[in-house]
Amino acid sequence: MNTVIAVDGTAASGKGTLAKKLAAHFGFYHLDSGSLYRLAALGVIDAGGDPNNEADAVKAARVIDPSKTDDVRLRSAEIGKAASLVSVFPPVRAALLDYQRAFAGRKPGAVIDGRDIGTVVCPDATAKLFVDATPEVRAHRRWLELKSYGQAPDEAQIFKEICERDERDTNRAISPQKPAADAALLDTSQLGIDAAFAAALALVQPKIEALRARPRG
Ligand code: CDP
């Protein structure tokens, strides 16, 4: 089995930053699975569709181009919300599954961040983290992030949207946002990027080493 690190967690918890840093540290490929849902959401909106409409969402999810994940339009709060709406539909999730599983097979290893990587996409992942922080801290981080994209966000509004997204992502029937039974929990509320990375590495490294030490065959 390939070496896979699953980094799940709540909106703006820092999971993407941690996943990127873990991938750089181990020399692995990194996939932000949320950007696939964001691409599907952008596809719906560009086509004049409705993210609450299952047929519109599925049509868009089936034709996303994963090489377009650096499109800055994906990072808006509007697309984040629309991504959480399209992601409740099982055929949307199914349409994005093969790409994620194939990515997980990339050698020498893959780090994938999202909501259901450790539970559904890669239940046999080598190491699993579930990253969280208080909604206040997450809203502030998202506010800083949106500002860095040249947007003029309202922090109170972002706080409200993060709480709504937690509610929708946690309570949906399929692939809800929840830690895998064997995930290590990491609360980054009090941690800066370097401290959060050190904590993540301390949780992940032993699992990677254990896999490497295992006799092949
Ligand atoms: O960066 P942030 O955590 O705000 O969002 P994201 O990771 O880009 O995900 C956007 C939305 O896509 C989430 O609110 C989820 O509803 C959905 N998503 C999902 O359902 N499953 C994943 N593996 C990743 C994202």
Short mmCIF file of C-alpha atoms and ligand atoms in Angstrom, two decimals:
data_model
loop_
_atom_site.label_atom_id
_atom_site.label_comp_id
_atom_site.label_asym_id
_atom_site.label_seq_id
_atom_site.Cartn_x
_atom_site.Cartn_y
_atom_site.Cartn_z
CA MET A 1 0.00 0.00 0.00
CA ASN A 2 1.19 3.52 -0.72
CA THR A 3 2.07 5.90 2.09
CA VAL A 4 -0.89 8.24 2.61
CA ILE A 5 -1.41 10.98 5.18
CA ALA A 6 -5.06 11.98 5.63
CA VAL A 7 -5.52 15.48 7.07
CA ASP A 8 -9.19 16.11 7.78
CA GLY A 9 -10.66 18.97 9.72
CA THR A 10 -13.00 21.90 10.00
CA ALA A 11 -13.15 24.99 7.75
CA ALA A 12 -10.10 27.25 8.18
CA SER A 13 -8.63 25.04 10.91
CA GLY A 14 -5.22 25.15 9.23
CA LYS A 15 -5.47 21.67 7.71
CA GLY A 16 -4.43 22.87 4.23
CA THR A 17 -1.30 24.61 5.51
CA LEU A 18 -0.36 21.57 7.58
CA ALA A 19 -0.98 19.19 4.69
CA LYS A 20 1.23 21.29 2.38
CA LYS A 21 4.03 21.40 4.94
CA LEU A 22 3.81 17.67 5.66
CA ALA A 23 3.98 16.94 1.92
CA ALA A 24 7.07 19.16 1.53
CA HIS A 25 8.70 17.55 4.57
CA PHE A 26 8.27 13.98 3.32
CA GLY A 27 8.62 14.74 -0.41
CA PHE A 28 5.03 13.59 -1.05
CA TYR A 29 2.34 14.88 -3.42
CA HIS A 30 -0.35 17.12 -1.92
CA LEU A 31 -4.04 17.29 -2.82
CA ASP A 32 -6.50 19.81 -1.35
CA SER A 33 -9.69 17.81 -1.91
CA GLY A 34 -11.81 20.82 -0.97
CA SER A 35 -10.61 22.52 -4.14
CA LEU A 36 -12.29 19.73 -6.17
CA TYR A 37 -15.62 20.55 -4.50
CA ARG A 38 -14.88 24.24 -5.04
CA LEU A 39 -14.23 23.57 -8.75
CA ALA A 40 -17.57 21.78 -9.02
CA ALA A 41 -19.25 24.73 -7.28
CA LEU A 42 -17.59 27.23 -9.61
CA GLY A 43 -18.70 25.13 -12.58
CA VAL A 44 -22.32 25.34 -11.39
CA ILE A 45 -22.15 29.10 -10.90
CA ASP A 46 -20.37 29.77 -14.21
CA ALA A 47 -23.08 27.75 -15.98
CA GLY A 48 -25.80 29.88 -14.31
CA GLY A 49 -26.94 26.86 -12.25
CA ASP A 50 -27.98 26.47 -8.61
CA PRO A 51 -25.60 24.76 -6.10
CA ASN A 52 -28.68 23.46 -4.25
CA ASN A 53 -29.83 21.66 -7.39
CA GLU A 54 -28.51 18.10 -7.52
CA ALA A 55 -28.61 17.77 -11.33
CA ASP A 56 -26.68 21.05 -11.79
CA ALA A 57 -24.12 19.99 -9.17
CA VAL A 58 -23.55 16.50 -10.58
CA LYS A 59 -23.19 17.80 -14.13
CA ALA A 60 -20.47 20.22 -12.99
CA ALA A 61 -18.68 17.68 -10.76
CA ARG A 62 -18.36 15.20 -13.64
CA VAL A 63 -16.40 17.64 -15.81
CA ILE A 64 -14.07 19.42 -13.38
CA ASP A 65 -10.47 19.91 -14.48
CA PRO A 66 -8.27 19.23 -11.41
CA SER A 67 -5.36 21.09 -13.03
CA LYS A 68 -7.33 24.34 -12.44
CA THR A 69 -7.21 24.28 -8.62
CA ASP A 70 -5.04 27.39 -8.43
CA ASP A 71 -7.83 29.60 -9.85
CA VAL A 72 -8.08 32.40 -7.26
CA ARG A 73 -11.87 32.60 -7.80
CA LEU A 74 -12.12 29.27 -5.94
CA ARG A 75 -11.03 30.99 -2.73
CA SER A 76 -14.02 33.31 -2.28
CA ALA A 77 -16.46 32.87 0.59
CA GLU A 78 -19.26 32.49 -1.98
CA ILE A 79 -17.56 29.48 -3.60
CA GLY A 80 -16.71 28.01 -0.18
CA LYS A 81 -20.39 28.08 0.70
CA ALA A 82 -21.46 26.72 -2.70
CA ALA A 83 -18.87 23.90 -2.33
CA SER A 84 -20.44 22.88 0.95
CA LEU A 85 -23.87 22.86 -0.75
CA VAL A 86 -22.85 20.72 -3.76
CA SER A 87 -20.88 18.34 -1.52
CA VAL A 88 -24.02 17.01 0.20
CA PHE A 89 -25.11 15.17 -2.97
CA PRO A 90 -23.88 11.53 -3.07
CA PRO A 91 -23.37 11.47 -6.89
CA VAL A 92 -21.21 14.60 -6.61
CA ARG A 93 -19.01 12.86 -4.03
CA ALA A 94 -18.94 9.71 -6.16
CA ALA A 95 -17.84 11.72 -9.21
CA LEU A 96 -14.82 13.05 -7.29
CA LEU A 97 -13.83 9.80 -5.58
CA ASP A 98 -11.84 8.07 -8.35
CA TYR A 99 -9.59 11.08 -8.83
CA GLN A 100 -8.86 11.26 -5.09
CA ARG A 101 -8.17 7.52 -4.80
CA ALA A 102 -5.88 7.57 -7.84
CA PHE A 103 -4.06 10.56 -6.32
CA ALA A 104 -3.60 8.58 -3.09
CA GLY A 105 -1.65 6.02 -5.13
CA ARG A 106 1.01 8.51 -6.26
CA LYS A 107 4.50 7.41 -5.25
CA PRO A 108 6.36 7.90 -3.04
CA GLY A 109 3.37 9.11 -1.05
CA ALA A 110 0.40 11.48 -0.86
CA VAL A 111 -0.99 13.94 1.65
CA ILE A 112 -4.68 14.70 1.11
CA ASP A 113 -6.65 17.21 3.13
CA GLY A 114 -10.43 17.38 3.38
CA ARG A 115 -13.39 16.22 5.41
CA ASP A 116 -13.69 12.50 4.71
CA ILE A 117 -10.20 11.39 3.66
CA GLY A 118 -9.54 9.22 6.71
CA THR A 119 -13.11 7.93 6.89
CA VAL A 120 -14.18 7.33 3.26
CA VAL A 121 -11.57 8.18 0.62
CA CYS A 122 -8.56 6.46 2.26
CA PRO A 123 -9.76 4.48 5.28
CA ASP A 124 -6.42 2.59 5.23
CA ALA A 125 -4.27 5.75 5.28
CA THR A 126 -0.90 5.36 6.99
CA ALA A 127 -1.53 8.32 9.31
CA LYS A 128 -4.69 10.32 10.01
CA LEU A 129 -5.08 13.73 11.59
CA PHE A 130 -8.24 15.65 12.43
CA VAL A 131 -7.48 19.34 12.78
CA ASP A 132 -9.77 21.78 14.58
CA ALA A 133 -9.75 25.18 16.29
CA THR A 134 -12.39 27.36 17.92
CA PRO A 135 -14.80 29.03 15.46
CA GLU A 136 -13.49 32.46 16.57
CA VAL A 137 -9.89 31.57 15.74
CA ARG A 138 -10.92 29.99 12.43
CA ALA A 139 -12.99 33.02 11.42
CA HIS A 140 -10.02 35.27 12.12
CA ARG A 141 -7.68 33.08 10.06
CA ARG A 142 -10.13 32.99 7.14
CA TRP A 143 -10.50 36.80 7.38
CA LEU A 144 -6.71 37.17 7.08
CA GLU A 145 -6.61 34.70 4.20
CA LEU A 146 -9.35 36.46 2.22
CA LYS A 147 -7.64 39.81 2.79
CA SER A 148 -4.44 38.32 1.36
CA TYR A 149 -6.41 37.56 -1.84
CA GLY A 150 -7.26 41.26 -2.13
CA GLN A 151 -10.84 40.82 -0.87
CA ALA A 152 -12.52 43.05 1.75
CA PRO A 153 -14.08 40.50 4.12
CA ASP A 154 -16.30 41.17 7.15
CA GLU A 155 -15.09 39.08 10.10
CA ALA A 156 -18.50 38.84 11.81
CA GLN A 157 -20.04 37.59 8.58
CA ILE A 158 -17.24 35.04 8.15
CA PHE A 159 -17.81 33.81 11.72
CA LYS A 160 -21.49 33.28 10.91
CA GLU A 161 -20.67 31.44 7.69
CA ILE A 162 -18.12 29.19 9.39
CA CYS A 163 -20.70 28.18 11.99
CA GLU A 164 -23.26 27.46 9.23
CA ARG A 165 -20.69 25.41 7.32
CA ASP A 166 -19.77 23.40 10.44
CA GLU A 167 -23.44 22.66 10.94
CA ARG A 168 -24.01 21.55 7.31
CA ASP A 169 -20.76 19.58 6.97
CA THR A 170 -21.25 17.78 10.30
CA ASN A 171 -24.89 16.89 9.84
CA ARG A 172 -25.05 15.77 6.23
CA ALA A 173 -26.10 12.17 5.69
CA ILE A 174 -23.13 11.13 3.56
CA SER A 175 -19.43 11.49 4.48
CA PRO A 176 -20.05 13.91 7.36
CA GLN A 177 -17.16 15.89 8.78
CA LYS A 178 -16.01 13.75 11.72
CA PRO A 179 -12.72 12.29 12.92
CA ALA A 180 -11.96 8.72 11.86
CA ALA A 181 -11.90 6.40 14.87
CA ASP A 182 -8.11 6.05 14.47
CA ALA A 183 -7.36 9.75 13.75
CA ALA A 184 -5.13 11.81 16.03
CA LEU A 185 -6.88 15.03 17.08
CA LEU A 186 -4.98 18.29 16.79
CA ASP A 187 -6.43 21.55 18.14
CA THR A 188 -4.55 24.46 16.62
CA SER A 189 -6.44 27.26 18.47
CA GLN A 190 -3.36 28.20 20.49
CA LEU A 191 -0.73 27.22 17.93
CA GLY A 192 1.00 29.28 15.27
CA ILE A 193 1.98 27.63 11.99
CA ASP A 194 5.38 26.35 13.16
CA ALA A 195 4.06 24.97 16.45
CA ALA A 196 1.09 23.34 14.68
CA PHE A 197 3.43 21.75 12.15
CA ALA A 198 5.73 20.43 14.90
CA ALA A 199 2.70 18.93 16.68
CA ALA A 200 1.41 17.38 13.42
CA LEU A 201 4.80 15.92 12.60
CA ALA A 202 5.12 14.39 16.07
CA LEU A 203 1.78 12.61 15.50
CA VAL A 204 2.47 11.49 11.93
CA GLN A 205 6.17 10.61 11.90
CA PRO A 206 5.93 7.44 14.06
CA LYS A 207 3.25 6.03 11.72
CA ILE A 208 5.36 6.66 8.64
CA GLU A 209 8.41 5.14 10.30
CA ALA A 210 6.42 2.09 11.41
CA LEU A 211 5.30 1.51 7.81
CA ARG A 212 8.85 1.90 6.51
CA ALA A 213 10.17 -0.54 9.13
CA ARG A 214 7.61 -3.19 8.16
CA PRO A 215 9.09 -6.06 6.11
CA ARG A 216 7.88 -5.99 2.50
CA GLY A 217 6.19 -8.88 0.81
O1 CDP B 1 -10.81 25.71 3.33
P1 CDP B 1 -12.12 25.26 3.90
O2 CDP B 1 -11.94 24.24 4.95
O3 CDP B 1 -13.02 26.38 4.26
O4 CDP B 1 -12.92 24.59 2.74
P2 CDP B 1 -12.50 23.44 1.77
O5 CDP B 1 -11.64 22.43 2.46
O6 CDP B 1 -12.01 24.03 0.51
O7 CDP B 1 -13.92 22.73 1.51
C1 CDP B 1 -15.03 23.45 1.02
C2 CDP B 1 -16.27 22.59 1.26
O8 CDP B 1 -16.15 21.39 0.47
C3 CDP B 1 -16.45 22.10 2.70
O9 CDP B 1 -17.25 22.96 3.48
C4 CDP B 1 -17.10 20.73 2.53
O10 CDP B 1 -18.51 20.84 2.52
C5 CDP B 1 -16.68 20.27 1.16
N1 CDP B 1 -15.68 19.20 1.23
C6 CDP B 1 -16.12 17.91 1.41
O11 CDP B 1 -17.30 17.69 1.53
N2 CDP B 1 -15.24 16.87 1.42
C7 CDP B 1 -13.92 17.09 1.29
N3 CDP B 1 -13.09 16.03 1.28
C8 CDP B 1 -13.43 18.41 1.14
C9 CDP B 1 -14.34 19.47 1.12
#
